[in-house]
Coordinates of C-alpha atoms in Angstrom, one line a residue:
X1 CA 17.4 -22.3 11.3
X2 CA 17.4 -18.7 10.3
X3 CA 18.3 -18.0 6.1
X4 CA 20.4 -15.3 5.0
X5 CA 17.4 -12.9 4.3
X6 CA 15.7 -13.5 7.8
X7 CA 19.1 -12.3 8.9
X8 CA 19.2 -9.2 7.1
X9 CA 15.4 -8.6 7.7
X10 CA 15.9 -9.1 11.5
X11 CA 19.0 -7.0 11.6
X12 CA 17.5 -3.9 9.4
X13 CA 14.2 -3.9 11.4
X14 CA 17.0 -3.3 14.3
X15 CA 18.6 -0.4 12.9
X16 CA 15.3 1.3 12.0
X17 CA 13.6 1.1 15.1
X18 CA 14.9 4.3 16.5
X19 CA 15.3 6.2 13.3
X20 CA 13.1 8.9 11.7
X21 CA 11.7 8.4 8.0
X22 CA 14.4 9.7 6.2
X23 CA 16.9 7.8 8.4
X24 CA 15.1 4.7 7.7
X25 CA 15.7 5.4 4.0
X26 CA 19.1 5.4 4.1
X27 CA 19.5 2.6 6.3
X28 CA 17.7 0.7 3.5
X29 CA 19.6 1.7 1.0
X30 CA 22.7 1.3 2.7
X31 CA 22.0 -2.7 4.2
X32 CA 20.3 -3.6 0.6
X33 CA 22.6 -3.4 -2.2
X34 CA 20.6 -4.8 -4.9
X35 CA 17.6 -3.4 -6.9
X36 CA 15.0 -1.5 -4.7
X37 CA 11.3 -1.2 -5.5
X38 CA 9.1 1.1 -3.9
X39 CA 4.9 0.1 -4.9
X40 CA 2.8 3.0 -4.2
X41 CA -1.4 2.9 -4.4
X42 CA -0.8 6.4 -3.8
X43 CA -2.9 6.3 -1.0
X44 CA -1.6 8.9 2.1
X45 CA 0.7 6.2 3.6
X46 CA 2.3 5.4 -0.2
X47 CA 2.4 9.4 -0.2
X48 CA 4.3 9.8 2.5
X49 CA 7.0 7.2 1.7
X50 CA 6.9 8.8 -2.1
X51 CA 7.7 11.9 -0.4
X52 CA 10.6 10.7 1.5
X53 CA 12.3 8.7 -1.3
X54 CA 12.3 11.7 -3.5
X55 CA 13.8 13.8 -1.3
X56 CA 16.3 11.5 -0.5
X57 CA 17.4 11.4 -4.4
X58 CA 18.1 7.7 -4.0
X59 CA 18.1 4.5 -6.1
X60 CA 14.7 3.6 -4.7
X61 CA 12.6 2.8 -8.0
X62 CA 8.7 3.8 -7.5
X63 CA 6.2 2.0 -9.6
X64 CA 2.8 1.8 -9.2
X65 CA -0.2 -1.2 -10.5
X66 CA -2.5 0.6 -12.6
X67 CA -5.5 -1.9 -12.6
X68 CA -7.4 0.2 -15.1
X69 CA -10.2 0.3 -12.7
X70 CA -8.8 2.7 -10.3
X71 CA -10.9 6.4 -9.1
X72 CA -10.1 9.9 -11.5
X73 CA -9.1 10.7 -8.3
X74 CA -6.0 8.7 -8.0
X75 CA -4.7 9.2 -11.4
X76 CA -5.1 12.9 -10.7
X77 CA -3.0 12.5 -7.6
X78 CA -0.9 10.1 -9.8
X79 CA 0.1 13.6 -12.3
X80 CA 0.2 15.9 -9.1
X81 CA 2.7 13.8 -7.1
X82 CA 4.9 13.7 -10.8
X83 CA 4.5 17.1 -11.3
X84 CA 5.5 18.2 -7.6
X85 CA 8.5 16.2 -7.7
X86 CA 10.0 15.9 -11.2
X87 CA 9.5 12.1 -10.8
X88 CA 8.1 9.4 -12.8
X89 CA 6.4 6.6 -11.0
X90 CA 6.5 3.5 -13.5
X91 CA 3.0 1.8 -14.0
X92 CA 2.2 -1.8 -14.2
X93 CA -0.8 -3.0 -16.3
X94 CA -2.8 -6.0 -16.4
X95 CA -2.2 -8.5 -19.2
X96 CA -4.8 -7.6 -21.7
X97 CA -5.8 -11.5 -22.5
X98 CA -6.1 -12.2 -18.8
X99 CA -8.3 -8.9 -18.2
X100 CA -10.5 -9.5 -21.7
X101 CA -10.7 -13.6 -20.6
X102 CA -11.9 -12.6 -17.5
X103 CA -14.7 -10.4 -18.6
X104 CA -15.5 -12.3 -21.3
X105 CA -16.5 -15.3 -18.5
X106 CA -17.6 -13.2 -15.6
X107 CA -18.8 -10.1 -16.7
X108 CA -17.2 -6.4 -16.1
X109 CA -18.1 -6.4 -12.1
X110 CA -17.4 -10.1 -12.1
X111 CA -15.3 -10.1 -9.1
X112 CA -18.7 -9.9 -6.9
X113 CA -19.6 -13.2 -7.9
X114 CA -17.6 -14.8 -5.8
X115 CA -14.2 -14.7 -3.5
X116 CA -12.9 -16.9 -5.8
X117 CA -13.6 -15.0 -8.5
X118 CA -12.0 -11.5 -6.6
X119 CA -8.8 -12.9 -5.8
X120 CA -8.9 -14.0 -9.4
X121 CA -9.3 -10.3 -10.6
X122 CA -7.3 -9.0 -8.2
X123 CA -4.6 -11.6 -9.7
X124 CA -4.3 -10.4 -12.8
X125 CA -5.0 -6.7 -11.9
X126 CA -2.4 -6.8 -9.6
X127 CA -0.5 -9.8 -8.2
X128 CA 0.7 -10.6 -11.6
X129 CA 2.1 -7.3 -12.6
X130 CA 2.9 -6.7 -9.2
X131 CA 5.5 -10.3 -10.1
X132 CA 6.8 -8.4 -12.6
X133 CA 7.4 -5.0 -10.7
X134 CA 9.5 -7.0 -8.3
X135 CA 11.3 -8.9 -10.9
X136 CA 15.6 -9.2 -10.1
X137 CA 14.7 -7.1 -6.9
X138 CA 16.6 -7.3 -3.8
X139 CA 14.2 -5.4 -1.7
X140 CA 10.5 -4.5 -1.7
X141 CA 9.3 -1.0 0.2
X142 CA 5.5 -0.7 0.9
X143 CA 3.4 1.6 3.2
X144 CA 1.9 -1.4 5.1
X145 CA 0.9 0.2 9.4
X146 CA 0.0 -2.4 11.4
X147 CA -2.9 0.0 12.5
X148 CA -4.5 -0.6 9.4
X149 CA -6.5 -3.5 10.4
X150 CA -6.1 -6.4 12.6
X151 CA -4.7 -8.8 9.3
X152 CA -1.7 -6.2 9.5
X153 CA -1.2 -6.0 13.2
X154 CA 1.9 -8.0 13.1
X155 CA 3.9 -5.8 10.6
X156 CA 7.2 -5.7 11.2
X157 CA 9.2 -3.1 9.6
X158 CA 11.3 -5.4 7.9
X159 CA 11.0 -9.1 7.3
X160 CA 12.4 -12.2 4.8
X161 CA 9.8 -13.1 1.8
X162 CA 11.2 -16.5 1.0
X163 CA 8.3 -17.1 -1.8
X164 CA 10.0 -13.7 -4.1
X165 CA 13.6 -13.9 -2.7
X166 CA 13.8 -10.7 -1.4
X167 CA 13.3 -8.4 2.0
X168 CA 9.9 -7.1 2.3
X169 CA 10.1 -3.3 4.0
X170 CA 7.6 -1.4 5.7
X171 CA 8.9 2.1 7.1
X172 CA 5.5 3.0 8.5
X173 CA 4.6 0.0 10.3
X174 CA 4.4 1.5 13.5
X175 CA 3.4 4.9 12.6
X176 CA -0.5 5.5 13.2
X177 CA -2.7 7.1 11.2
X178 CA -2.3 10.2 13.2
X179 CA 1.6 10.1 12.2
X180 CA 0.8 9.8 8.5
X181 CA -1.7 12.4 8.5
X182 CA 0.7 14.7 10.5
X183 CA 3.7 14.0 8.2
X184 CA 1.9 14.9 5.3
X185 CA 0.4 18.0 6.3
X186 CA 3.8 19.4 7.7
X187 CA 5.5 18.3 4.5
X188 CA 3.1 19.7 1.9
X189 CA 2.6 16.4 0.6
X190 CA -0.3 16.0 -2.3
X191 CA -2.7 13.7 -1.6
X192 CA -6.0 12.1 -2.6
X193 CA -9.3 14.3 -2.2
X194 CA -11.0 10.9 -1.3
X195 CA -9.6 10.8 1.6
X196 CA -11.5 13.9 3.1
X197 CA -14.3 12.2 1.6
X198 CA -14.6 9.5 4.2
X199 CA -12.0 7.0 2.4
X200 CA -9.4 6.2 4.4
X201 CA -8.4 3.6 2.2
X202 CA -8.7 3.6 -1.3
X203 CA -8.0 0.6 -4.2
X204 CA -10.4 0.3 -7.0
X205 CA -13.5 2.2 -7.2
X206 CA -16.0 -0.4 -7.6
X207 CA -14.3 -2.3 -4.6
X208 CA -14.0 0.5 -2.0
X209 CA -16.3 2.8 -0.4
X210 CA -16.1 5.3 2.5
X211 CA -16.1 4.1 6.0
X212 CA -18.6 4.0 8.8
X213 CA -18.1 5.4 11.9
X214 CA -16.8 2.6 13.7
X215 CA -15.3 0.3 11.0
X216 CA -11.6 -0.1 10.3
X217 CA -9.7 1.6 7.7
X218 CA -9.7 -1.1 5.3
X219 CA -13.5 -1.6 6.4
X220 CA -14.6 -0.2 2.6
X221 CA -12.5 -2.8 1.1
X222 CA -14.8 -5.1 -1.3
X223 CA -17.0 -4.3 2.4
X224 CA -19.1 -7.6 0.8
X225 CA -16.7 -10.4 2.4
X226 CA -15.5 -11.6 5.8
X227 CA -12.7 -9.5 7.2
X228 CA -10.2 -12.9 6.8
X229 CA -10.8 -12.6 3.2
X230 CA -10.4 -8.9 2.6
X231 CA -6.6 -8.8 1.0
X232 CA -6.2 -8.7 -2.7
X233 CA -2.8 -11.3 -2.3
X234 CA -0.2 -9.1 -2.8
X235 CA 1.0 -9.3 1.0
X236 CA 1.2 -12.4 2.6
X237 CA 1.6 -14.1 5.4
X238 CA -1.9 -13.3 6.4
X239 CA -4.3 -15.6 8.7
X240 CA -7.0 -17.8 7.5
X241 CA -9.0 -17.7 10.4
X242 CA -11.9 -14.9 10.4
X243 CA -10.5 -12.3 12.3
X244 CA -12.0 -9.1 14.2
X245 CA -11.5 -5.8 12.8
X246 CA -8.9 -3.7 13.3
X247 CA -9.0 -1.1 16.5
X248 CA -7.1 2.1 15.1
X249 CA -10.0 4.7 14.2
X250 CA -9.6 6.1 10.4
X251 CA -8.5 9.4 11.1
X252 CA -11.5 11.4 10.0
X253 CA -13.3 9.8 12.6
X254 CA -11.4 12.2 15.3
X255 CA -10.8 15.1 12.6
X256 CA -13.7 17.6 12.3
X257 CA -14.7 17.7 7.9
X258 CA -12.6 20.6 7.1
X259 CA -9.9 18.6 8.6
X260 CA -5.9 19.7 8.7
X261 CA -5.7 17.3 5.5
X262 CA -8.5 19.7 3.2
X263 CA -7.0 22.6 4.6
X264 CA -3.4 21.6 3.8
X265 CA -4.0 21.7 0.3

């Protein structure tokens, strides 16, 4: 028996299947009437969608989870993107007695220790603030692609997340990596230098490093565990079983160095 958000969900996936970004925007905030919450990495994907919202002049909030262990690079993109739209993207921060008990017991770069010991950071660096991000929401926008590895392959551009109470969105989940890169080139979009450096995706800097030829996008993703475990909790729904790595290339795998991206800026 369906519930009234696997309704919705099912019925706004529906409506923004044959609509461009910006139509996908408004049919969001036309079929969600509560409180809409947009959480941006501000990673190219996240870019794009930032992009798109503040064009649209909407009600869409956009906050971000500032772990405090995130690259200079992103909090320079962090004061670009404000600066380029006349926005402010509301940060999130760790408790500080979670983040200071956690050292205290594991050590600064505990999170190697152990998966156990990751998802713990990543809970306190993220899932919990992320909790409080999504707090009284109605609907949750993220730049989830189901090309972004094979634990995201299923994402459907809209679906129910009983556990919060709220409809999950995810504009891009079928665009590929191509589309993103195309998008934000056309649209003058800033983005982060990382990226041309071999980082197709980027979270905190002493859990991600570039990419091999070959390897996934999220393959630089704390690169020391299985692929099953690679997700920091935030989305779920995701498969316990190991699983093989996604097919989609990262893009700089098909772009020469001085790609479109490094030009485009």
């Amino acid at each position: 028996m369906s519930t009234s958000l696997e309704r919705t969900a099912r019925d706004l996936a529906s409506a923004m299947a044959g609509l461009d970004l910006k139509g996908r925007i408004r049919a969001i905030e036309s079929a969600i009437p509560g409180r809409l919450v947009f959480t941006t990495s501000l990673g190219i994907e996240d870019q794009a969608l930032t992009h798109a919202l503040a064009m649209a002049k909407g009600r869409t909030e956009i906050v971000t989870l500032d772990t405090g262990r995130l690259f200079p690079e992103t909090y320079d993109v962090w004061a670009e993107t404000e600066s380029a739209y006349g926005i402010r993207i509301q940060a999130y921060a760790p408790e500080r007695v979670s983040e200071e008990s956690f050292v205290r017991e594991e050590g600064i770069n505990g999170f190697r220790h152990s998966v156990a010991a990751r998802q713990a950071c990543c809970g306190f660096r993220k899932v919990e603030p992320l909790s409080r991000a999504l707090a009284g929401a109605a609907g949750w926008l993220t730049g989830l692609r189901a090309g972004q590895s094979a634990n995201r392959s299923d994402t459907p551009l809209a679906e129910a997340d009983d556990a919060r109470g709220l409809i999950k969105i995810n504009p891009l989940a079928d665009w590929t990596r191509a589309d993103v890169d195309r998008f934000v080139i056309d649209n003058y979009i800033p983005y982060n230098v990382l990226h041309d450096r071999g980082f197709p995706s980027i979270g905190c800097a002493p859990c991600t490093r570039a990419v091999k030829i070959g390897e996934s996008e999220r393959a630089g993703r704390w690169w020391w565990e299985q692929e099953s475990k690679k997700e920091c909790g935030l989305h779920v729904h995701q498969p316990e079983a190991n699983v093989q790595p996604g097919q989609e290339a990262a893009a700089f795998e098909s772009t020469p160095r001085n790609s479109n991206l490094e030009i485009a800026r």
